Structures are given as structure tokens and as C-alpha cells.
């Protein structure tokens, strides 16, 4: 009899494959409250690496980290009409505390524009206080009706940036900078995901924003995933919270604002972009463990060599883990590391010691080859960069090969239902066509200009709508 696969094959049932992988690779478990999740150490290690890479880029953009409360007075949310209307169905509201009914209910933050503006209005007095650039790493709660681990959970982890500027142009340019230089740079260069940068349509815009910029990635099944967004808030929240500054001309002016966020949803994107029927494939620049050195047998000489190789590789700056758990069968350990997607395995056994070689197993392209022990440290940096580039190339090739140019709504729906994306002139689709797409669970993921850049307005001549089914 054929051996049962460790994971449900993607081609048989992609959602089941996704859930199998999360369980078998020990990334996360469902929490006790519907829609919540427990992130296990290996899954959290992926998120920590995302945080580190993203945080460095956010700081490079001039923003500083701060922290704001989890609880927000309900009255704050009602000050900006579109914002409260957009989030009302997702709110978790606390009405009792300390055994008593609260005088005013408090909302568990779904996002922090309102509470941060309460303090921006105190901190901003003069043009000298601008721009004010703040980021926070936090958890947020949005009551989720159709939860899926990492992709849609009632509580998730994220970063949210909030800024105040003296002019519309400065705010607009900063939102665009975050979109491209922070988010797109991280997602392409570290996650290895070929994201499309675009502008959301009015119906898909963030509640309370005047413009939303998005990054959309194509997953392994052809659906889209929104990987991050950067919003121009205009003066909507400044008016609601009276966030003003004294200009150089001595006039009281309202600030212009942005907000922007990316979350643990990126872990789900990583899984669905790069995973295969054998498990995860983690991009080397992201991987918490880039190389695992495995002892095949519990021979003392083998164990000593494995530890020596581990130390030698660590000294070169490679993120290494030594696996000398020889009381667990080698085959099982190899499968576990394959499931976790560690880019490179270095396997060492008694015969390798005799020949002065090790077996180099590459997770991303697949395959094994013997390598001289003395050549290993010099070889690995190039191998890791090759494999990083391969993942991005495969991501781009999948998107390009599964994106159709269409001219009718019917063709757009057909392409999306078949597991791909479609590009259709926005002038031919429009808001009415967007409603018709929704009847088939298809949405406009973003608008792009003819040359692939981000358009300056919704109705710029030549705008193209990228449409797909999405998570």
C-alpha cells in the first residue's frame, strides 16, 4: 500500500492543506474563544522576524514606536461617522468591569485612529511639532464571522502607523512612501512575494480615509490576499478631534493625516504563497533558522562534528540550529524540518565523516548533494540567496501566468472563478460593474495605471481594475 501523505495535497483540497500545514508544522492552534488563535513558538518566530525587518524599515521612515491603550471610550468612535459605520459590525464592547456596569461602554480597539487622535490633538500645537510620526505594535480585536487562522481572526497582532502633517502633499507622499519603501520592499525582498501595488476603489476604501493604497499577493490557489494597506485620512479625523497647529503664518490649521498597517495575516500569506505538498518553504532572509545541522546517528564523533559545523556556521552570521536529538529517528526529524520549511538541511552521518563531506539538502528547489565540510561555510551564502531569488521568481511567474486581460464582466468572473486574476479597464467596469462582480464573490482588488504604477486618482484615464476572489 502507498504511504499516506503527511499533508492533504494542495490540488485535492487547498483549505484543508493549509490547515494541515499549520497543525503539522506547529505554527498555531485555535484558541478557546471562536476566532482566536494560539501562535506556537515556531509560528511566533516567523512573526518576530517579520517584526524585526518591518520595524527597521519603519524607523528608517522616521516613525517612532509608542503604545496606546487597548480600551477606547465608545464615544471616541462615534466622532467620525464613516469610521464608526465601517467598524460597527466588528466591535467588541465591554459594558461591565469590576463587578459593575460601566458609566460609558468601552470598545476593545479594532484600530487606533480615534484614541491616537485624542492625544495628537494635545501634542500638536505648532508647525514645529510636525510631522508627528508614530507606530505601535499591538493586538486588535475585530469580531470575525468566518475565522481562519492567521488570515481572519477575531484577535490578531499587527503594527499600525499614525502620522500628522502640515500639508496634504506631505501626508500623501508619506503614505506612498510607506506603501512602497516599507511594505513593498519588505514583501518582495524578504517575504519573496510578488505583490501588486495599487489603489483601492471607493467601495473598498478604509472607513474614514480619502484614499487607500494596497498590496495584493496571489496565493497558491490563485486567490488574492491583501498583505497591507496605507491610508490617506485627509482631515477627517483632525476635524473630529480638533487636531490643529499654529502655522508659520500665525493661523490655526487642521493637520493632514495617514495611517497604515500590516498584520499576522502575512504569516498566512507566506504559507499560501510558498508552501507545497511537503510543507512550508521559508525565504532565507526571513527564516528564523536558515540552516539546520542534523546528526543522523548518535555516534560521539558524529555529534562532535555536527556541533563543530554548527559553531562554524554561526560564526559566519548564518542562523543555525543543531539537531542532535538522536533518540528520535532521523527520518522523522528530517520530515519535521521539511514541514517547517527550513531552507537548508546539513545531514551528517558516520560515512560522511569518513569521506570528509556532508549531505546538503535544499528545501526550496529540492534535491540533495554531497559537499566537502571545508567548503560548506563558503557555499551557503550563495545558496541562500539563490533560493531567496527563486521564491520571488516563482511568485511572479505564477501571478503573470494566471492573470488574464479581459474586456467584459463575464470574462472577469470566469477568470476569477477558474482560480486566477483578471485585468479589465476601469472605464469598462466602473462602480456598477463592481456590484455585479460581488454577486459572484469577486472583488476589485485594486486599480493600477496602464504602466503598472499606482494611479493618482480613481478615475485617471487608462486605469485598470485587477479583480479576483480573495481571502
Coordinates of C-alpha atoms in Angstrom, one line a residue:
X1 CA 0.0 0.0 0.0
X2 CA 1.2 3.5 -0.8
X3 CA 2.1 5.6 2.3
X4 CA -0.5 8.2 3.2
X5 CA 0.8 11.8 2.6
X6 CA 1.7 13.9 5.6
X7 CA -0.4 16.7 4.2
X8 CA -3.6 16.8 2.2
X9 CA -2.3 17.6 -1.4
X10 CA -3.0 21.2 -2.4
X11 CA -4.7 20.0 -5.6
X12 CA -7.2 17.9 -3.7
X13 CA -8.3 20.5 -1.1
X14 CA -6.3 23.7 -0.7
X15 CA -8.0 24.9 2.5
X16 CA -7.5 21.5 4.1
X17 CA -3.8 21.6 3.0
X18 CA -3.5 25.0 4.7
X19 CA -5.0 23.8 8.0
X20 CA -2.9 20.6 7.9
X21 CA 0.3 22.5 7.4
X22 CA -0.5 24.9 10.3
X23 CA -1.0 21.9 12.6
X24 CA 1.8 19.7 11.4
X25 CA 4.4 22.4 11.2
X26 CA 3.4 23.5 14.7
X27 CA 2.6 27.1 13.7
X28 CA -0.6 27.7 15.6
X29 CA -3.7 26.3 17.3
X30 CA -7.3 27.5 17.5
X31 CA -7.9 29.5 20.7
X32 CA -10.7 28.6 23.2
X33 CA -12.9 31.5 22.1
X34 CA -14.1 31.2 18.5
X35 CA -11.9 33.1 16.1
X36 CA -8.9 33.4 18.4
X37 CA -5.6 31.7 17.9
X38 CA -2.6 30.5 19.9
X39 CA 0.6 31.2 18.0
X40 CA 3.1 28.4 18.7
X41 CA 6.9 29.2 19.1
X42 CA 7.9 28.3 15.5
X43 CA 5.0 30.4 14.1
X44 CA 5.8 33.2 16.5
X45 CA 9.4 33.0 15.4
X46 CA 8.3 33.8 11.9
X47 CA 6.3 36.8 13.2
X48 CA 9.2 38.0 15.2
X49 CA 11.5 38.0 12.1
X50 CA 8.7 39.9 10.2
X51 CA 8.6 42.4 13.1
X52 CA 12.3 42.9 13.1
X53 CA 12.6 43.5 9.3
X54 CA 9.5 45.7 9.2
X55 CA 10.4 47.7 12.4
X56 CA 13.8 48.6 10.9
X57 CA 12.1 50.0 7.8
X58 CA 9.5 51.9 9.8
X59 CA 12.3 53.5 11.9
X60 CA 14.2 54.3 8.7
X61 CA 11.0 56.2 7.6
X62 CA 11.3 58.4 10.6
X63 CA 8.5 56.9 12.7
X64 CA 8.9 56.2 16.4
X65 CA 7.3 53.4 18.4
X66 CA 4.7 54.2 21.1
X67 CA 1.9 52.4 22.8
X68 CA -1.8 53.3 23.3
X69 CA -4.5 51.7 25.4
X70 CA -6.4 48.6 24.4
X71 CA -9.7 50.1 25.6
X72 CA -11.2 53.1 23.8
X73 CA -14.3 55.0 25.1
X74 CA -17.2 54.2 22.8
X75 CA -17.9 57.9 22.3
X76 CA -14.5 58.3 20.5
X77 CA -15.6 56.1 17.7
X78 CA -18.8 58.0 17.1
X79 CA -17.0 61.2 16.3
X80 CA -16.0 60.1 12.8
X81 CA -19.2 58.9 11.1
X82 CA -17.7 56.8 8.3
X83 CA -15.3 55.2 10.7
X84 CA -17.9 54.0 13.2
X85 CA -20.2 52.8 10.5
X86 CA -17.4 50.8 8.9
X87 CA -16.3 49.1 12.1
X88 CA -19.7 48.8 13.9
X89 CA -20.3 45.1 12.9
X90 CA -16.9 44.1 14.1
X91 CA -16.7 45.8 17.5
X92 CA -16.3 44.0 20.8
X93 CA -17.8 46.3 23.5
X94 CA -17.2 46.0 27.3
X95 CA -20.2 47.1 29.4
X96 CA -19.1 45.7 32.8
X97 CA -15.9 45.9 34.8
X98 CA -15.1 45.3 38.5
X99 CA -18.5 43.8 39.0
X100 CA -20.3 47.0 38.0
X101 CA -21.9 48.4 34.9
X102 CA -19.6 51.0 33.3
X103 CA -20.8 54.5 33.0
X104 CA -19.7 54.5 29.4
X105 CA -19.1 51.3 27.5
X106 CA -15.5 50.8 26.2
X107 CA -14.5 49.3 22.9
X108 CA -11.7 46.8 22.5
X109 CA -9.6 48.5 19.8
X110 CA -10.3 47.4 16.3
X111 CA -7.8 50.1 15.1
X112 CA -6.5 53.1 17.0
X113 CA -7.2 56.2 14.8
X114 CA -9.6 57.6 17.3
X115 CA -7.6 57.2 20.6
X116 CA -4.4 58.3 18.9
X117 CA -6.1 61.4 17.6
X118 CA -7.2 62.3 21.1
X119 CA -3.6 62.6 22.0
X120 CA -2.3 64.1 18.8
X121 CA -4.7 67.0 19.4
X122 CA -2.9 67.5 22.7
X123 CA 0.7 67.0 21.4
X124 CA 0.4 69.1 18.3
X125 CA 0.5 72.8 18.9
X126 CA 2.7 74.4 16.3
X127 CA 4.1 73.7 12.8
X128 CA 7.3 72.8 14.7
X129 CA 5.6 69.7 16.1
X130 CA 5.0 68.4 12.6
X131 CA 5.3 65.9 11.1
X132 CA 4.4 63.7 14.0
X133 CA 5.2 60.1 13.0
X134 CA 4.1 57.3 15.4
X135 CA 3.9 53.5 15.1
X136 CA 2.7 50.9 17.6
X137 CA 3.0 47.1 17.7
X138 CA -0.2 45.8 19.3
X139 CA -3.1 43.4 19.2
X140 CA -6.5 44.4 17.9
X141 CA -10.0 42.8 18.0
X142 CA -12.5 42.7 15.2
X143 CA -15.3 40.2 15.7
X144 CA -14.9 37.7 12.8
X145 CA -17.8 35.8 11.5
X146 CA -15.8 33.4 9.3
X147 CA -12.4 32.9 11.1
X148 CA -9.4 31.2 9.5
X149 CA -6.1 31.0 11.4
X150 CA -3.7 33.9 10.5
X151 CA -6.0 35.1 7.7
X152 CA -9.1 36.2 9.6
X153 CA -9.0 36.0 13.4
X154 CA -11.0 37.9 16.0
X155 CA -7.8 39.0 17.7
X156 CA -4.6 39.5 15.7
X157 CA -1.2 41.1 16.1
X158 CA -0.1 44.0 13.9
X159 CA 1.7 47.3 13.6
X160 CA -0.3 50.4 13.0
X161 CA 1.3 53.7 12.0
X162 CA -0.3 57.0 12.5
X163 CA 1.0 60.4 11.4
X164 CA 0.1 64.1 11.3
X165 CA 1.4 66.5 8.7
X166 CA 1.2 70.2 7.9
X167 CA 0.1 69.8 4.3
X168 CA -2.0 67.4 2.1
X169 CA 1.0 66.8 -0.1
X170 CA 3.3 65.8 2.7
X171 CA 0.7 63.3 4.1
X172 CA 0.0 61.9 0.6
X173 CA 3.7 61.5 -0.1
X174 CA 4.4 59.8 3.3
X175 CA 1.5 57.3 2.8
X176 CA 3.0 56.5 -0.6
X177 CA 6.5 56.1 0.9
X178 CA 5.3 53.6 3.5
X179 CA 3.4 51.7 0.7
X180 CA 6.4 51.4 -1.5
X181 CA 9.6 51.7 0.6
X182 CA 8.4 50.0 3.7
X183 CA 5.7 47.5 2.8
X184 CA 6.6 46.6 -0.8
X185 CA 10.3 46.5 -0.1
X186 CA 9.8 44.1 2.8
X187 CA 7.3 41.9 1.0
X188 CA 9.3 41.4 -2.2
X189 CA 12.8 41.4 -0.7
X190 CA 12.2 39.5 2.5
X191 CA 9.0 37.5 2.1
X192 CA 9.7 36.8 -1.6
X193 CA 6.1 37.6 -2.6
X194 CA 5.5 39.4 -5.8
X195 CA 2.9 41.9 -4.6
X196 CA 0.9 44.3 -6.9
X197 CA 0.8 47.8 -5.6
X198 CA -2.5 49.7 -6.3
X199 CA -5.2 51.9 -5.2
X200 CA -8.5 50.7 -3.6
X201 CA -11.8 51.7 -5.2
X202 CA -14.1 54.0 -3.2
X203 CA -16.2 51.0 -2.0
X204 CA -13.1 49.1 -0.8
X205 CA -11.5 52.1 0.9
X206 CA -10.7 52.1 4.7
X207 CA -13.5 53.6 6.7
X208 CA -12.7 57.3 7.2
X209 CA -10.0 57.5 4.6
X210 CA -9.9 59.6 1.4
X211 CA -7.5 57.1 -0.3
X212 CA -6.3 53.6 0.5
X213 CA -3.2 52.1 -1.1
X214 CA -2.9 48.3 -1.0
X215 CA -0.5 45.5 -1.7
X216 CA -2.1 42.3 -3.2
X217 CA -0.4 39.0 -3.4
X218 CA -1.5 35.9 -5.4
X219 CA -1.7 32.8 -3.3
X220 CA -1.0 29.2 -4.5
X221 CA -4.7 28.7 -5.4
X222 CA -4.9 31.9 -7.4
X223 CA -6.9 33.9 -4.9
X224 CA -5.7 37.3 -3.7
X225 CA -4.6 38.3 -0.3
X226 CA -4.4 41.9 0.9
X227 CA -1.0 42.0 2.5
X228 CA -1.0 45.5 3.9
X229 CA -2.6 49.0 3.4
X230 CA -1.6 52.6 3.7
X231 CA -4.3 55.2 4.0
X232 CA -4.6 58.9 3.4
X233 CA -7.0 60.1 6.1
X234 CA -7.2 63.7 4.8
X235 CA -8.5 65.9 7.6
X236 CA -11.5 63.7 8.6
X237 CA -10.1 62.7 12.0
X238 CA -8.4 66.1 12.5
X239 CA -11.9 67.7 12.2
X240 CA -13.5 65.2 14.6
X241 CA -10.8 65.6 17.2
X242 CA -9.9 69.2 16.5
X243 CA -6.2 68.4 15.8
X244 CA -4.8 71.8 14.9
X245 CA -1.5 73.6 14.7
X246 CA -0.3 77.2 14.5
X247 CA 1.2 77.7 11.1
X248 CA 4.2 79.8 10.2
X249 CA 1.8 82.5 9.1
X250 CA 0.2 82.5 12.6
X251 CA -3.1 80.8 11.5
X252 CA -4.7 77.8 13.2
X253 CA -4.8 75.0 10.6
X254 CA -6.1 71.4 10.7
X255 CA -3.4 68.7 10.3
X256 CA -3.4 66.2 7.4
X257 CA -3.0 62.5 8.4
X258 CA -2.1 59.0 7.4
X259 CA -2.5 55.5 9.0
X260 CA -1.1 52.2 7.8
X261 CA -1.0 48.6 8.9
X262 CA 0.3 45.1 8.3
X263 CA -0.5 42.1 10.5
X264 CA -0.1 38.4 11.3
X265 CA -2.1 37.8 8.1
X266 CA 1.3 38.0 6.4
X267 CA 2.2 34.6 8.0
X268 CA -0.9 33.2 6.2
X269 CA 0.3 34.8 3.0
X270 CA 3.8 33.3 3.5
X271 CA 2.2 29.8 3.9
X272 CA -0.1 30.1 0.9
X273 CA 2.4 31.7 -1.4
X274 CA 5.4 29.4 -0.9
X275 CA 4.1 26.2 0.7
X276 CA 4.0 22.9 -1.2
X277 CA 2.7 19.4 -0.6
X278 CA 5.7 18.8 1.6
X279 CA 5.1 21.8 3.9
X280 CA 6.4 25.3 4.3
X281 CA 9.2 26.9 2.2
X282 CA 10.5 29.8 4.2
X283 CA 12.5 32.5 2.4
X284 CA 16.1 32.5 3.7
X285 CA 16.1 36.2 4.5
X286 CA 13.1 35.7 6.7
X287 CA 13.8 32.3 8.2
X288 CA 14.4 32.2 12.0
X289 CA 16.5 29.1 11.2
X290 CA 18.3 29.2 7.9
X291 CA 20.3 26.0 8.3
X292 CA 19.7 23.0 10.5
X293 CA 22.6 20.6 11.1
X294 CA 21.3 17.1 11.7
X295 CA 23.1 14.2 13.3
X296 CA 22.0 11.0 11.5
X297 CA 23.2 8.7 14.3
X298 CA 24.1 9.1 18.0
X299 CA 27.8 8.3 17.3
X300 CA 30.0 10.5 19.5
X301 CA 32.2 11.5 16.6
X302 CA 29.2 12.5 14.5
X303 CA 27.7 14.5 17.4
X304 CA 31.0 16.3 17.9
X305 CA 31.2 17.1 14.1
X306 CA 27.6 18.3 14.0
X307 CA 28.3 20.8 16.9
X308 CA 31.5 21.9 15.3
X309 CA 29.8 22.6 12.0
X310 CA 27.0 24.5 13.8
X311 CA 29.5 26.7 15.6
X312 CA 31.5 27.4 12.4
X313 CA 28.4 28.4 10.5
X314 CA 27.1 30.6 13.4
X315 CA 30.4 32.4 13.3
X316 CA 29.7 33.4 9.7
X317 CA 26.4 35.0 10.6
X318 CA 24.1 32.2 9.4
X319 CA 21.1 31.5 11.6
X320 CA 21.8 27.9 12.6
X321 CA 20.2 25.2 14.8
X322 CA 21.9 21.9 15.7
X323 CA 19.6 18.9 15.8
X324 CA 21.4 16.2 17.8
X325 CA 18.2 14.5 19.1
X326 CA 19.3 11.1 18.0
X327 CA 16.7 9.4 20.3
X328 CA 14.2 10.5 17.7
X329 CA 14.5 8.6 14.3
X330 CA 16.4 10.6 11.7
X331 CA 13.6 10.2 9.1
X332 CA 11.0 11.7 11.4
X333 CA 13.2 14.7 12.2
X334 CA 14.0 15.3 8.5
X335 CA 10.3 15.3 7.7
X336 CA 9.6 17.8 10.6
X337 CA 12.3 20.2 9.3
X338 CA 10.9 19.9 5.8
X339 CA 7.4 20.7 7.1
X340 CA 8.8 23.8 8.8
X341 CA 10.4 24.9 5.6
X342 CA 13.9 25.5 6.9
X343 CA 15.8 26.4 3.7
X344 CA 18.9 24.1 4.2
X345 CA 19.5 20.9 6.0
X346 CA 23.1 19.7 6.6
X347 CA 23.0 16.0 7.3
X348 CA 25.9 14.3 9.0
X349 CA 26.5 10.5 9.5
X350 CA 29.4 8.1 10.1
X351 CA 30.0 7.7 6.3
X352 CA 30.2 11.4 5.9
X353 CA 32.9 11.7 8.5
X354 CA 35.0 9.1 6.6
X355 CA 34.7 11.0 3.3
X356 CA 35.0 14.5 4.8
X357 CA 31.7 15.5 3.3
X358 CA 28.1 16.3 4.4
X359 CA 24.8 15.9 2.6
X360 CA 23.3 19.3 1.7
X361 CA 19.5 19.2 1.3
X362 CA 17.8 22.3 -0.2
X363 CA 14.2 22.7 0.8
X364 CA 13.2 25.4 -1.8
X365 CA 14.3 23.9 -5.1
X366 CA 14.5 20.4 -3.7
X367 CA 17.4 17.9 -4.1
X368 CA 20.5 16.8 -2.2
X369 CA 24.2 16.8 -2.9
X370 CA 27.4 15.9 -1.0
X371 CA 29.5 18.9 -0.1
X372 CA 33.0 19.0 1.4
X373 CA 32.9 20.1 5.0
X374 CA 35.6 22.7 4.4
X375 CA 33.6 24.2 1.5
X376 CA 30.3 24.5 3.4
X377 CA 30.7 27.9 5.0
X378 CA 31.8 29.5 1.8
X379 CA 29.0 27.9 -0.2
X380 CA 25.9 28.6 2.0
X381 CA 25.5 32.4 1.5
X382 CA 25.2 31.9 -2.3
X383 CA 22.8 29.0 -1.9
X384 CA 20.6 31.0 0.4
X385 CA 20.5 34.0 -1.9
X386 CA 19.8 31.7 -4.9
X387 CA 16.8 30.2 -3.1
X388 CA 15.5 33.6 -2.0
X389 CA 15.5 34.8 -5.6
X390 CA 13.8 31.5 -6.8
X391 CA 10.8 32.0 -4.5
X392 CA 10.3 35.6 -5.7
X393 CA 10.6 34.4 -9.3
X394 CA 8.1 31.6 -8.8
X395 CA 5.7 34.0 -7.1
X396 CA 6.0 36.4 -10.1
X397 CA 5.6 33.7 -12.7
X398 CA 2.5 32.3 -11.0
X399 CA 0.9 35.8 -11.0
X400 CA 1.8 36.6 -14.6
X401 CA 0.7 33.2 -15.9
X402 CA -2.6 33.2 -14.1
X403 CA -3.6 36.8 -14.9
X404 CA -5.9 37.3 -17.9
X405 CA -6.6 40.5 -19.9
X406 CA -10.4 40.8 -20.3
X407 CA -12.9 43.2 -21.7
X408 CA -16.2 42.1 -20.2
X409 CA -17.5 41.4 -16.7
X410 CA -18.4 37.9 -17.7
X411 CA -14.8 37.2 -18.7
X412 CA -13.5 38.7 -15.5
X413 CA -15.8 36.4 -13.4
X414 CA -14.8 33.4 -15.4
X415 CA -11.1 34.1 -14.9
X416 CA -11.6 34.6 -11.1
X417 CA -13.8 31.5 -10.6
X418 CA -11.2 29.4 -12.5
X419 CA -8.5 30.4 -9.9
X420 CA -6.8 33.4 -11.4
X421 CA -6.9 37.2 -11.6
X422 CA -8.3 39.4 -14.4
X423 CA -7.4 42.9 -15.6
X424 CA -10.2 44.9 -17.1
X425 CA -10.3 48.6 -18.0
X426 CA -11.9 50.5 -15.1
X427 CA -13.8 52.7 -17.6
X428 CA -15.5 49.5 -18.8
X429 CA -16.2 48.1 -15.3
X430 CA -16.9 51.1 -13.0
X431 CA -18.8 51.0 -9.7
X432 CA -21.9 49.3 -11.3
X433 CA -19.7 46.5 -12.6
X434 CA -18.1 46.2 -9.2
X435 CA -21.6 45.4 -7.8
X436 CA -22.1 42.8 -10.4
X437 CA -18.8 41.1 -9.7
X438 CA -19.7 41.0 -6.0
X439 CA -22.7 38.7 -6.9
X440 CA -20.1 36.1 -7.8
X441 CA -17.9 36.7 -4.7
X442 CA -15.3 38.5 -6.9
X443 CA -13.9 41.9 -5.9
X444 CA -11.8 44.7 -7.4
X445 CA -8.5 44.1 -5.5
X446 CA -7.0 47.4 -6.7
X447 CA -6.7 49.9 -9.5
X448 CA -3.4 50.3 -11.4
X449 CA -2.3 52.6 -14.1
X450 CA -1.6 51.4 -17.6
X451 CA 2.1 51.2 -17.0
X452 CA 1.6 49.2 -13.7
X453 CA 2.2 52.1 -11.4
X454 CA -0.2 53.4 -8.7
X455 CA -2.7 55.8 -10.2
X456 CA -3.1 59.3 -8.6
X457 CA -6.9 59.2 -8.8
X458 CA -9.7 56.6 -9.0
X459 CA -10.8 57.8 -12.5
X460 CA -7.4 58.6 -14.1
X461 CA -7.5 57.8 -17.9
X462 CA -6.3 54.3 -18.5
X463 CA -6.8 52.9 -15.0
X464 CA -7.1 49.1 -15.0
X465 CA -9.0 47.1 -12.3
X466 CA -7.3 44.0 -11.0
X467 CA -10.2 41.6 -10.0
X468 CA -10.1 38.3 -8.2
X469 CA -11.6 36.2 -5.4
X470 CA -9.9 36.9 -2.2
X471 CA -9.3 35.7 1.4

